[in-house]
Every structure is written in C-alpha cells, then in structure tokens.
Short mmCIF file of C-alpha atoms and ligand atoms in Angstrom, two decimals:
data_model
loop_
_atom_site.label_atom_id
_atom_site.label_comp_id
_atom_site.label_asym_id
_atom_site.label_seq_id
_atom_site.Cartn_x
_atom_site.Cartn_y
_atom_site.Cartn_z
CA MET O 98 76.26 175.42 329.83
CA ARG O 99 79.94 176.02 329.14
CA VAL O 100 81.53 178.35 331.69
CA SER O 101 83.47 180.07 328.94
CA ASP O 102 80.21 181.07 327.21
CA GLN O 103 79.24 183.37 330.07
CA PRO O 104 82.32 185.08 331.50
CA ASP O 105 80.33 187.46 333.73
CA LEU O 106 78.23 184.77 335.32
CA VAL O 107 78.11 184.81 339.12
CA ILE O 108 77.19 181.50 340.68
CA SER O 109 75.64 181.62 344.13
CA ARG O 110 75.55 178.76 346.63
CA ASP O 111 71.94 177.93 345.81
CA ASP O 112 72.25 177.90 342.05
CA THR O 113 72.29 174.60 340.26
CA CYS O 114 74.16 174.38 337.04
CA ASP O 115 75.87 171.78 334.88
CA ILE O 116 79.47 172.77 334.36
CA CYS O 117 81.12 171.31 331.30
CA LEU O 118 84.91 171.60 331.00
CA THR O 119 86.21 170.97 327.51
CA GLY O 120 88.43 167.92 327.40
CA VAL O 121 87.32 166.52 330.75
CA THR O 122 84.78 163.91 329.75
CA GLU O 123 84.01 163.43 326.12
CA SER O 124 80.42 162.28 326.59
CA GLU O 125 79.58 165.40 328.61
CA CYS O 126 81.14 167.87 326.24
CA ASP O 127 80.59 166.32 322.85
CA LYS O 128 76.83 166.47 322.80
CA TYR O 129 74.84 166.66 319.62
CA PRO O 130 74.18 170.43 319.19
CA ALA O 131 70.40 170.18 319.53
CA LYS O 132 69.93 173.55 321.20
CA GLN O 133 71.91 175.32 318.49
CA HIS O 134 69.74 173.58 315.89
CA ALA O 135 66.53 174.62 317.67
CA ARG O 136 67.65 178.25 317.67
CA ARG O 137 68.61 177.99 314.03
CA VAL O 138 65.17 176.66 313.13
CA ALA O 139 63.50 179.46 315.14
CA THR O 140 65.57 182.00 313.20
CA LYS O 141 64.55 180.42 309.90
CA LEU O 142 60.92 180.57 311.07
CA GLY O 143 61.41 184.24 311.87
CA ALA O 144 59.28 183.72 314.95
CA GLY O 145 59.67 185.41 318.32
CA GLY O 146 57.21 183.08 320.00
CA GLY O 147 55.48 179.76 319.61
CA LEU O 148 56.20 176.16 320.49
CA LEU O 149 57.83 173.57 318.24
CA TYR O 150 56.27 170.20 318.91
CA LEU O 151 57.75 167.03 317.40
CA ALA O 152 56.99 163.40 317.95
CA GLY O 153 59.89 160.98 317.60
CA LYS O 154 59.48 157.60 315.93
CA ALA O 155 57.35 155.16 317.89
CA SER O 156 58.43 151.54 318.30
CA VAL O 157 56.33 149.35 316.00
CA ASN O 158 56.14 145.71 315.03
CA TRP O 159 55.99 144.40 311.50
CA GLY O 160 52.43 143.91 310.23
CA ASP O 161 50.86 140.66 311.53
CA SER O 162 53.93 139.91 313.60
CA ASP O 163 55.26 140.16 317.15
CA GLN O 164 58.71 141.16 315.85
CA PRO O 165 59.82 144.79 316.09
CA ARG O 166 60.66 146.68 312.96
CA PRO O 167 64.27 147.90 313.03
CA PHE O 168 64.13 151.33 314.61
CA ARG O 169 64.91 154.38 312.50
CA GLN O 170 64.52 157.76 314.18
CA ARG O 171 62.66 160.51 312.38
CA ARG O 172 65.32 162.80 311.04
CA TYR O 173 63.59 166.10 311.89
CA PHE O 174 63.24 164.86 315.44
CA TYR O 175 66.89 163.86 315.57
CA TYR O 176 67.99 167.26 314.25
CA LEU O 177 66.37 168.94 317.25
CA SER O 178 67.35 166.38 319.88
CA GLY O 179 70.22 164.07 318.90
CA VAL O 180 68.09 161.29 320.41
CA ASP O 181 68.13 157.95 318.61
CA GLU O 182 65.63 156.26 320.95
CA ALA O 183 62.02 155.25 320.33
CA ASP O 184 58.87 156.80 321.78
CA CYS O 185 60.22 160.24 322.64
CA TYR O 186 58.73 163.72 322.15
CA LEU O 187 60.18 167.17 322.06
CA THR O 188 59.10 170.76 322.55
CA TYR O 189 61.01 173.98 322.00
CA ASP O 190 59.53 177.09 323.54
CA ILE O 191 60.89 179.82 321.30
CA ARG O 192 60.30 182.82 323.55
CA ASN O 193 61.83 181.16 326.61
CA ASP O 194 64.53 179.38 324.55
CA ARG O 195 63.68 176.13 326.33
CA LEU O 196 64.16 172.71 324.76
CA THR O 197 62.39 169.87 326.56
CA LEU O 198 62.77 166.17 325.85
CA TYR O 199 60.06 163.74 326.89
CA ILE O 200 61.20 160.16 327.37
CA PRO O 201 59.14 156.98 327.86
CA ASN O 202 57.90 156.17 331.36
CA PHE O 203 59.75 153.33 333.04
CA SER O 204 58.33 149.94 332.04
CA LEU O 205 59.41 146.80 333.87
CA HIS O 206 58.26 144.66 330.96
CA HIS O 207 60.39 146.65 328.53
CA ALA O 208 63.35 146.59 330.93
CA VAL O 209 63.21 142.79 331.22
CA TRP O 210 62.74 142.02 327.54
CA MET O 211 64.64 144.81 325.79
CA GLY O 212 66.69 146.47 328.51
CA PRO O 213 65.73 149.58 330.43
CA THR O 214 64.84 152.78 328.60
CA LEU O 215 66.73 155.96 329.49
CA THR O 216 66.33 157.51 332.88
CA ALA O 217 65.87 161.27 333.10
CA ASP O 218 69.34 161.63 334.65
CA GLU O 219 70.99 159.67 331.83
CA ALA O 220 69.12 161.71 329.24
CA ARG O 221 70.15 164.99 330.88
CA GLN O 222 73.78 163.90 330.81
CA ARG O 223 73.68 162.70 327.26
CA TYR O 224 71.64 165.30 325.40
CA ASP O 225 71.86 169.04 324.86
CA VAL O 226 68.39 169.87 326.19
CA ASP O 227 67.23 172.17 328.96
CA ARG O 228 64.78 169.77 330.59
CA VAL O 229 64.04 166.07 330.52
CA ARG O 230 60.56 164.94 331.52
CA TYR O 231 58.74 161.62 331.40
CA TYR O 232 55.95 161.05 328.90
CA ASP O 233 53.38 161.28 331.70
CA ALA O 234 54.05 165.02 331.96
CA LEU O 235 53.65 165.80 328.25
CA GLN O 236 49.95 166.48 327.99
CA GLY O 237 49.81 168.64 331.12
CA ASP O 238 52.84 170.64 330.01
CA LEU O 239 51.30 171.25 326.59
CA VAL O 240 48.01 172.38 328.04
CA SER O 241 49.82 174.77 330.43
CA TRP O 242 51.88 176.21 327.61
CA VAL O 243 48.80 176.72 325.44
CA ASP O 244 46.91 178.43 328.28
CA ARG O 245 49.76 180.80 328.91
CA TYR O 246 51.45 181.48 325.58
CA ASN O 247 49.37 180.29 322.63
CA LYS O 248 47.89 183.76 322.18
CA ASP O 249 51.42 185.01 321.34
CA GLY O 250 52.48 182.24 318.98
CA PRO O 251 51.30 178.97 317.43
CA VAL O 252 52.18 175.39 318.16
CA TYR O 253 54.33 174.50 315.17
CA ILE O 254 54.09 170.94 313.88
CA LEU O 255 55.65 169.29 310.81
CA HIS O 256 52.52 167.64 309.42
CA SER O 257 48.84 167.85 310.23
CA ALA O 258 48.99 164.19 311.28
CA GLN O 259 51.41 165.08 314.10
CA ALA O 260 49.14 167.39 316.08
CA PRO O 261 49.55 167.04 319.86
CA ASP O 262 47.01 165.01 321.75
CA ILE O 263 45.34 167.91 323.57
CA PRO O 264 41.99 169.67 323.13
CA THR O 265 42.26 171.44 319.80
CA GLU O 266 39.31 173.80 320.07
CA GLY O 267 40.68 177.32 319.85
CA LEU O 268 44.22 175.99 319.49
CA TRP O 269 46.47 178.10 317.28
CA LEU O 270 48.31 175.44 315.27
CA ASP O 271 50.67 175.98 312.35
CA ASP O 272 51.36 172.90 310.22
CA GLU O 273 52.93 174.70 307.25
CA SER O 274 55.90 176.77 308.40
CA LEU O 275 58.02 174.32 310.37
CA LEU O 276 58.94 171.88 307.60
CA PRO O 277 60.40 174.47 305.20
CA ALA O 278 62.19 176.20 308.09
CA MET O 279 63.78 172.91 309.14
CA ASP O 280 64.70 172.07 305.54
CA ALA O 281 66.44 175.42 305.23
CA ALA O 282 68.28 174.91 308.53
CA ARG O 283 69.42 171.39 307.59
CA GLY O 284 70.84 172.36 304.19
CA VAL O 285 74.02 173.83 305.69
CA LYS O 286 75.91 171.58 308.07
CA ASP O 287 77.74 172.58 311.25
CA GLU O 288 81.09 171.29 312.42
CA TYR O 289 79.53 168.46 314.45
CA GLU O 290 77.45 167.19 311.55
CA ILE O 291 80.43 167.33 309.19
CA ARG O 292 82.38 165.21 311.67
CA MET O 293 79.63 162.57 311.57
CA ILE O 294 79.54 162.53 307.75
CA ARG O 295 83.32 162.30 307.66
CA GLU O 296 83.26 159.30 310.00
CA ALA O 297 80.54 157.61 307.94
CA ASN O 298 82.77 158.12 304.91
CA ARG O 299 85.83 156.78 306.70
CA ILE O 300 83.99 153.53 307.43
CA SER O 301 82.56 153.32 303.91
CA GLY O 302 86.09 153.86 302.59
CA LEU O 303 87.37 150.89 304.62
CA ALA O 304 84.51 148.71 303.39
CA HIS O 305 84.99 149.65 299.73
CA ARG O 306 88.72 148.92 300.15
CA LYS O 307 87.93 145.52 301.66
CA VAL O 308 85.84 144.66 298.61
CA LEU O 309 88.67 145.68 296.28
CA GLU O 310 91.15 143.57 298.23
CA ASN O 311 88.95 140.51 297.82
CA ILE O 312 87.31 141.08 294.47
CA HIS O 313 89.51 138.50 292.71
CA ARG O 314 88.04 135.68 294.80
CA ILE O 315 84.43 136.85 294.90
CA SER O 316 82.08 134.99 292.58
CA ASN O 317 78.64 136.47 293.28
CA GLU O 318 77.20 139.94 293.88
CA ARG O 319 75.88 138.75 297.25
CA GLU O 320 79.40 138.25 298.58
CA ILE O 321 80.16 141.88 297.81
CA GLU O 322 77.12 142.97 299.78
CA GLY O 323 78.07 140.66 302.66
CA LEU O 324 81.68 141.83 302.79
CA PHE O 325 80.73 145.49 302.63
CA LEU O 326 78.07 145.16 305.31
CA GLY O 327 80.24 143.01 307.58
CA THR O 328 83.07 145.53 307.45
CA CYS O 329 80.76 148.42 308.35
CA VAL O 330 79.12 146.54 311.22
CA SER O 331 82.48 145.47 312.63
CA GLN O 332 83.48 149.14 312.61
CA GLY O 333 80.42 150.02 314.70
CA ALA O 334 78.23 151.20 311.82
CA LYS O 335 75.21 148.93 312.22
CA ASN O 336 73.07 150.75 309.67
CA GLN O 337 73.58 151.50 306.02
CA ALA O 338 72.48 154.91 304.76
CA TYR O 339 70.56 153.15 301.96
CA GLU O 340 70.26 149.67 300.51
CA ILE O 341 73.49 148.35 299.07
CA ILE O 342 73.62 148.30 295.27
CA ALA O 343 76.06 145.70 293.90
CA GLY O 344 75.17 145.37 290.23
CA SER O 345 77.46 143.51 287.85
CA GLY O 346 77.36 143.67 284.04
CA PRO O 347 73.93 144.79 282.77
CA ASN O 348 72.69 145.09 286.37
CA ALA O 349 74.95 148.12 286.73
CA ALA O 350 72.60 149.89 284.30
CA VAL O 351 69.69 149.51 286.73
CA LEU O 352 70.15 152.56 288.89
CA HIS O 353 68.75 151.20 292.14
CA TYR O 354 69.41 147.48 291.61
CA VAL O 355 69.34 145.84 295.04
CA LYS O 356 68.77 142.13 294.37
CA ASN O 357 72.54 141.58 294.52
CA ASN O 358 72.31 137.84 293.83
CA GLU O 359 73.88 137.15 290.43
CA PRO O 360 77.18 135.45 289.58
CA LEU O 361 80.05 137.66 288.43
CA SER O 362 81.23 135.12 285.89
CA GLY O 363 81.43 136.68 282.40
CA ARG O 364 80.73 140.17 283.77
CA GLN O 365 83.02 143.13 283.03
CA LEU O 366 82.36 145.59 285.84
CA VAL O 367 80.48 145.79 289.09
CA CYS O 368 78.92 149.00 290.27
CA LEU O 369 79.01 149.16 294.07
CA ASP O 370 76.94 152.00 295.49
CA ALA O 371 77.11 151.63 299.26
CA GLY O 372 77.54 153.95 302.22
CA ALA O 373 77.55 153.46 305.95
CA GLU O 374 75.57 155.57 308.36
CA TRP O 375 77.18 157.01 311.49
CA ASN O 376 75.04 158.37 314.33
CA CYS O 377 72.18 158.85 311.86
CA TYR O 378 74.40 160.69 309.33
CA ALA O 379 74.83 159.25 305.86
CA SER O 380 77.67 158.69 303.48
CA ASP O 381 76.96 157.98 299.83
CA VAL O 382 79.75 156.36 297.86
CA THR O 383 79.81 154.66 294.48
CA ARG O 384 82.73 152.88 292.92
CA THR O 385 82.74 150.88 289.71
CA ILE O 386 85.13 147.98 289.92
CA PRO O 387 86.65 146.15 286.95
CA LEU O 388 86.55 142.36 287.23
CA GLY O 389 89.96 140.95 286.38
CA ARG O 390 93.53 142.17 286.65
CA ASP O 391 93.20 144.42 283.60
CA TRP O 392 90.42 146.27 281.83
CA PRO O 393 87.98 143.59 280.66
CA SER O 394 87.43 145.44 277.36
CA LYS O 395 88.26 148.67 275.58
CA TYR O 396 84.55 149.50 275.91
CA ALA O 397 84.69 149.31 279.72
CA LYS O 398 87.93 151.27 279.84
CA ASP O 399 86.54 154.06 277.65
CA ILE O 400 83.34 154.47 279.64
CA TYR O 401 85.23 154.49 282.94
CA ALA O 402 87.57 157.17 281.59
CA LEU O 403 84.62 159.24 280.40
CA VAL O 404 82.82 159.14 283.75
CA GLU O 405 86.11 159.85 285.51
CA GLU O 406 86.51 162.97 283.37
CA MET O 407 82.92 164.07 284.09
CA GLN O 408 83.48 163.67 287.80
CA GLU O 409 86.92 165.29 287.96
CA GLU O 410 85.87 168.30 285.92
CA CYS O 411 82.79 168.88 288.07
CA ILE O 412 84.57 168.34 291.40
CA ARG O 413 87.32 170.77 290.38
CA ARG O 414 84.74 173.55 290.11
CA VAL O 415 82.92 173.02 293.41
CA ARG O 416 83.03 176.05 295.70
CA GLN O 417 80.70 178.48 297.39
CA GLY O 418 78.71 180.57 294.91
CA VAL O 419 78.77 178.04 292.07
CA ARG O 420 75.44 177.12 290.52
CA PHE O 421 75.19 173.33 290.81
CA ARG O 422 72.92 173.27 287.80
CA GLU O 423 75.84 174.52 285.69
CA LEU O 424 78.01 171.61 286.85
CA TYR O 425 75.22 169.28 285.84
CA GLU O 426 75.13 170.84 282.38
CA LEU O 427 78.92 170.58 282.18
CA ALA O 428 78.73 166.86 282.99
CA HIS O 429 76.22 166.42 280.17
CA ALA O 430 78.41 168.33 277.74
CA ILE O 431 81.41 166.15 278.61
CA ALA O 432 79.28 163.01 278.27
CA ILE O 433 77.99 164.11 274.87
CA LYS O 434 81.46 164.89 273.52
CA GLY O 435 82.78 161.59 274.87
CA LEU O 436 79.90 159.58 273.40
CA GLN O 437 80.41 161.38 270.08
CA ARG O 438 84.10 160.35 270.11
CA LEU O 439 83.01 156.75 270.70
CA GLY O 440 80.52 156.92 267.81
CA ILE O 441 77.51 156.40 270.08
CA LEU O 442 76.04 159.88 269.58
CA ASN O 443 76.20 161.63 266.22
CA ASP O 444 74.57 163.97 263.70
CA GLY O 445 74.19 167.01 265.93
CA SER O 446 75.97 169.67 267.94
CA VAL O 447 76.40 169.30 271.69
CA GLU O 448 73.55 171.81 272.21
CA GLU O 449 71.18 170.05 269.80
CA ILE O 450 71.85 166.68 271.37
CA ARG O 451 71.43 168.08 274.87
CA GLN O 452 68.14 169.79 273.98
CA SER O 453 66.82 166.59 272.38
CA GLY O 454 67.29 164.63 275.63
CA ALA O 455 69.50 162.02 273.92
CA SER O 456 72.28 162.31 276.50
CA SER O 457 69.75 161.55 279.26
CA ILE O 458 69.32 158.07 277.78
CA PHE O 459 72.91 157.42 278.91
CA PHE O 460 73.06 159.79 281.93
CA PRO O 461 69.48 159.61 283.23
CA HIS O 462 69.90 160.92 286.79
CA GLY O 463 70.98 164.12 288.46
CA LEU O 464 74.61 165.00 289.13
CA GLY O 465 74.12 164.88 292.88
CA HIS O 466 72.21 165.86 295.98
CA HIS O 467 72.70 166.98 299.56
CA VAL O 468 73.91 164.40 302.09
CA GLY O 469 73.19 164.59 305.81
CA LEU O 470 70.65 162.95 308.07
CA GLU O 471 69.13 161.55 304.90
CA VAL O 472 71.23 160.21 302.07
CA HIS O 473 69.19 162.46 299.80
CA ASP O 474 69.09 165.23 302.32
CA VAL O 475 66.71 168.14 302.52
CA SER O 476 67.53 171.79 301.86
CA GLU O 477 65.73 175.05 301.27
CA ARG O 478 65.58 174.35 297.53
CA PRO O 479 66.86 171.33 295.58
CA ILE O 480 70.29 171.99 294.08
CA THR O 481 69.30 170.41 290.78
CA ALA O 482 66.20 169.21 288.97
CA SER O 483 65.18 165.74 290.05
CA SER O 484 65.62 162.78 287.78
CA SER O 485 62.88 160.63 286.34
CA GLY O 486 65.38 157.77 286.56
CA ASN O 487 63.60 155.70 283.94
CA GLY O 488 65.74 156.34 280.92
CA GLN O 489 63.26 158.92 279.63
CA PRO O 490 64.40 162.44 278.97
CA GLN O 491 63.58 164.27 282.15
CA SER O 492 61.77 167.55 282.45
CA GLU O 493 65.02 169.20 283.33
CA PHE O 494 65.09 172.43 281.41
CA VAL O 495 64.26 174.58 284.38
CA PRO O 496 65.29 178.21 284.04
CA GLU O 497 68.99 178.51 284.84
CA MET O 498 68.63 181.38 287.26
CA SER O 499 65.99 179.69 289.41
CA THR O 500 68.33 177.03 290.76
CA PRO O 501 70.28 177.79 293.93
CA LEU O 502 73.98 178.42 294.49
CA LEU O 503 76.27 176.21 296.54
CA GLN O 504 76.94 177.55 300.03
CA GLU O 505 79.81 176.99 302.42
CA GLY O 506 78.92 174.09 304.74
CA MET O 507 76.72 172.20 302.31
CA VAL O 508 77.65 168.55 301.79
CA ILE O 509 76.78 167.32 298.33
CA THR O 510 77.52 164.37 296.10
CA ILE O 511 79.06 164.52 292.66
CA GLU O 512 77.98 161.29 290.99
CA PRO O 513 78.00 161.23 287.22
CA GLY O 514 77.25 157.99 285.43
CA VAL O 515 77.01 156.59 281.93
CA TYR O 516 74.81 153.52 281.40
CA PHE O 517 73.71 151.24 278.59
CA ASN O 518 70.30 150.04 279.70
CA LYS O 519 68.76 147.69 277.12
CA LEU O 520 65.16 148.73 277.85
CA ALA O 521 65.99 152.44 277.80
CA LEU O 522 67.76 151.99 274.45
CA GLU O 523 64.87 150.03 272.96
CA ASN O 524 62.47 152.74 274.05
CA ALA O 525 64.76 155.47 272.70
CA ARG O 526 64.38 154.00 269.21
CA THR O 527 60.77 155.15 269.28
CA LEU O 528 61.57 158.76 270.20
CA SER O 529 62.50 161.68 267.99
CA LEU O 530 65.89 161.88 269.68
CA ALA O 531 66.71 158.49 268.09
CA LYS O 532 68.29 160.32 265.17
CA TYR O 533 71.24 161.31 267.35
CA ILE O 534 71.98 157.77 268.55
CA ASN O 535 73.94 155.11 266.68
CA PHE O 536 72.11 152.13 268.17
CA GLU O 537 74.34 149.51 266.61
CA GLN O 538 77.34 151.08 268.31
CA ALA O 539 75.52 151.72 271.60
CA GLU O 540 74.44 148.08 271.86
CA ARG O 541 78.06 146.95 271.79
CA TYR O 542 78.34 148.59 275.22
CA ILE O 543 75.43 146.76 276.84
CA PRO O 544 77.71 144.14 278.46
CA VAL O 545 79.61 146.99 280.14
CA GLY O 546 76.36 147.86 281.93
CA GLY O 547 77.29 151.20 283.38
CA VAL O 548 79.80 153.21 285.33
CA ARG O 549 79.02 155.56 288.20
CA ILE O 550 81.58 157.25 290.46
CA GLU O 551 80.34 159.16 293.49
CA ASP O 552 82.04 161.21 296.20
CA ASP O 553 80.73 163.39 299.04
CA LEU O 554 82.05 166.94 299.03
CA LEU O 555 82.01 169.58 301.71
CA VAL O 556 81.60 172.95 300.01
CA THR O 557 83.98 175.60 301.34
CA ARG O 558 84.43 179.30 300.63
CA THR O 559 87.37 178.67 298.32
CA GLY O 560 86.65 175.17 297.04
CA TYR O 561 85.79 171.85 298.64
CA GLU O 562 86.95 169.07 300.88
CA ASN O 563 86.41 165.59 299.50
CA LEU O 564 85.09 163.57 302.46
CA THR O 565 85.16 160.28 300.55
CA THR O 566 88.19 158.09 301.06
CA ALA O 567 87.26 155.01 299.00
CA PRO O 568 89.93 154.31 296.35
CA LYS O 569 89.12 154.95 292.70
CA GLY O 570 91.02 155.17 289.42
CA GLU O 571 94.71 154.26 289.69
CA ALA O 572 94.54 153.79 293.48
CA MET O 573 91.76 151.25 292.92
CA TRP O 574 93.83 149.36 290.32
CA GLU O 575 96.84 149.29 292.58
CA ILE O 576 94.83 147.49 295.31
CA ILE O 577 93.15 145.07 292.90
CA ARG O 578 96.50 144.03 291.39
CA ARG O 579 98.43 143.86 294.66
CA PHE O 580 95.88 141.57 296.30
CA GLU O 581 95.39 139.40 293.28
CA MET O 582 99.07 138.51 293.36
CA SER O 583 99.30 137.92 297.12
N1 LIG P 733 73.55 156.31 296.22
C1 LIG P 733 72.16 156.24 296.09
C2 LIG P 733 71.55 157.44 295.45
O1 LIG P 733 72.11 158.51 295.44
O2 LIG P 733 70.45 157.34 294.95
MN1 MN P 734 73.92 159.58 295.64
#
C-alpha cells in the first residue's frame, strides 16, 4: 500500500502493513501494476463476485530430451501478476479484491541444479499481490473458496483446459468470459506498460543502429542477425519479441523470412524486421537498408520513397478517434497511385484497382497491429482485417463502420510495405485482376525484393508519440555513409 493512497488511515501498534515511500527503493515502489490490472479485468467482466484462476507456464523439456525449453511466461498470467517465473498460479477473488500468487514449493534438487526458486518473502517484496502462498496450499484454498463463495460467482478460467484441479461436481465454472475481458483490458496500455515498450524500442533502436554502422562490412544475412541479437543481449534484453527477419534481395519479399543465411553479394536492399523484448513487452521495428553507399538502383529508390510516403502519411493522421481501417485504405490508395506512376499498375481508377485486389499483390498484409505483451497484441476487437499474407487478395472488404477507433493509450504499429514476390506475381497472372498489372514492368522490380518500414506509436488524445528510435530515411543514410568512410 502507498501511504498517500489512504490519507485517513490510522495504524495501530498491532497492524502489519507494507509501507512504500516513493523514491526510497526502486524495487519496492516500481512493481508491475498487477493489482490494478486485476481490478481492470474485473470491471471489464462486469462481475461483483467470482474468482479468477490462472495457471502460469510450467517448466517443460523439449520432446525426447532432458533439456529445458526456453521459458516464456503466459502473457495473460503475466498481465495479472508481473511474474516471469515458471510453475506459478494465481487467483483473484473479485468480491474481496484479493490477489494471491502461488509459487513452487522449495526443491533442493532445483536449487542445486538451477538455483533456488523464489521464497514467499522475496515474492511479496517483488510483486504487487496481496498474498503469496506455496503451491501446497493451492488446492485447499480453492476448495475453501468454492465452499464459501461459489454460489455468488463462478471460477473464471481462460480455457476449458485450464480448469483447477479440484472436484468439479457442482462447480460453477465460466470458461468463456475471462478471455474477452482480458483482451479488452490489455488493448489500452497504462503508464508502466508504455515504459516497458519504450525501453524495448530504445534497445531495438541501438541494435538497428549497430547494424547500419557495420552494414558496409557485412557479407551475409546471418551476420546481421548475429549483430542485432548480440547488441540486444548485451543491453540486457535476452529475448526477442519475435524471430529476426533479415531478408536481402528477393528474400525481402517473403514476409516472415527467418532463414537469414544468404550472402548479400549482388543484393540491393535488406529488410530487417527485428525487435527486442523488455520485461515481457515487445517492440516491433522494421527498417529496409540499402546495400552500398548510394541507392543501388532507381527501382529501389522509388519503392523506398513510396513506402516512406505511405508510412509518413498514415503516421501523421494517428490520434484518438481515428478509424485505423481508414489509414489502411489510405496506404493502399497511396500505393496504387505510386505504382501507377511507376507503370506497374494501369488501366483503372484507384477505386477499381483497390476493389480488384491488385494492390494486395504488392501490399499483402495489414497496416499494423497492437503491440504489448505480444508483438501482435490482443485487444477487444482487431483494429484492422487480418492479412492472408500469401499474395492473394485478402477478404478485407469488411464494412467500414464495424472496425474500431483508435483510443488514447493504445500502442500500434504502422508498417506499410511494397513487395515484388515472384510467386505472387506468377499467380496473379491467372487472376482477373491481372488486367491492372503490367507484369513486364513489375518483374523489373523483383531484384529489389521489397521495402517495409515499421514504427510503434503510442496513440494520444491529440496525436501520437513515436516510440521507435531506429534511424530511417536520411538519418539512416547519414550513418551508413559516415561509417563506410571511417
Ligand atoms: N514484425 C513482425 C510482424 O509484425 O509480423
Ligand atoms: Mn509488425
């Protein structure tokens, strides 16, 4: 409790309380706001009673192996606990506003081989929970709660597979309401979460800069991956928010290319989509880097400029109340006009071409998504239609009014791209939209591969804050040229 939260509180000699003075010890005061999140989820549930029950991620080995799989906490569990440790459980008693964390029992074997697990005292100090109990107490506590309170409210679980291990006969269980309530709560970020995403972006920015500084002496995609990863790890960010994508030349046209093992020789651009994770929060950053001290071709320069325009025009319009779907349509309109200027699209108006799906051959994914505990984070409703991602026109003509508005506190990406994927183009020849595409001209761009530029934006009441610090455009060129000469 913070003393300042309860000015009228009288503390007697026998009371026990944790007093937290802002600015005294950072670890005490800067706890992950788990309790606030639990209350927020209860509000979204609209429930006055009931028990949230969540299992954290268990420690597991790889199949047929004695080696542990790298641990990744379940994100719903983290949202309600801030605990990035294996084998924990959590309950939140809504009526009594009581958040309880269950930690693994002490194991000497685990302590000797892996180091000791948390003690209850450490967990109490570290996490914003009301009670810390050992796993041994979980079943008994659940049974007591059910006996006493289950008549007034259900046990809420995320999935039917996560039911608690107690007698279920007569148990009032709800496995449908919690997930959407948590998705709705997670869609808008609080100040603490924004700080984590900002830090993840700061580290990603350093790593992208490091790649730019060294790009002139890098000869294979794998060195880009290594340099990016090494920079993040040395900054304390052990995990990436997603697999690094370092695709050069035609590989840049494969949206989730992760082999990252081809030589850069003869390639024009490399698309580096890579973002560090910080305390389980993601960043998601894409930069497309020219190889050489000048634009490798007019084709590459033109496509970069087009994607830059798509991104700048969309970012400029981000603010609370804007329909993201309209930004997505704007990006398509800019892409179509640009591709018409380059002679790649023709024989139709912007609207006709858009309706035909021809622009989706070149811009086959969405404009962006939420970022948070997941790189593609959850929310009450998706901000845009999802992408098929296979170069096919997507089923994207959802009614305009059914897509949600941006809200203050959302963190979203704006990530337009234009690609020349050989297989997607070959397939497009067989579709009715082929009449809008000048294939001879489009194929000249295949060596460019593709360009994507992606930033993470915090939506505010009056606009946005760009959380991404990785250099792009002129700032990118300045670094490439300066380091090439040094
Ligand atoms: N940056 C990876 C993605 O958005 O899919
Ligand atoms: Mn993204």
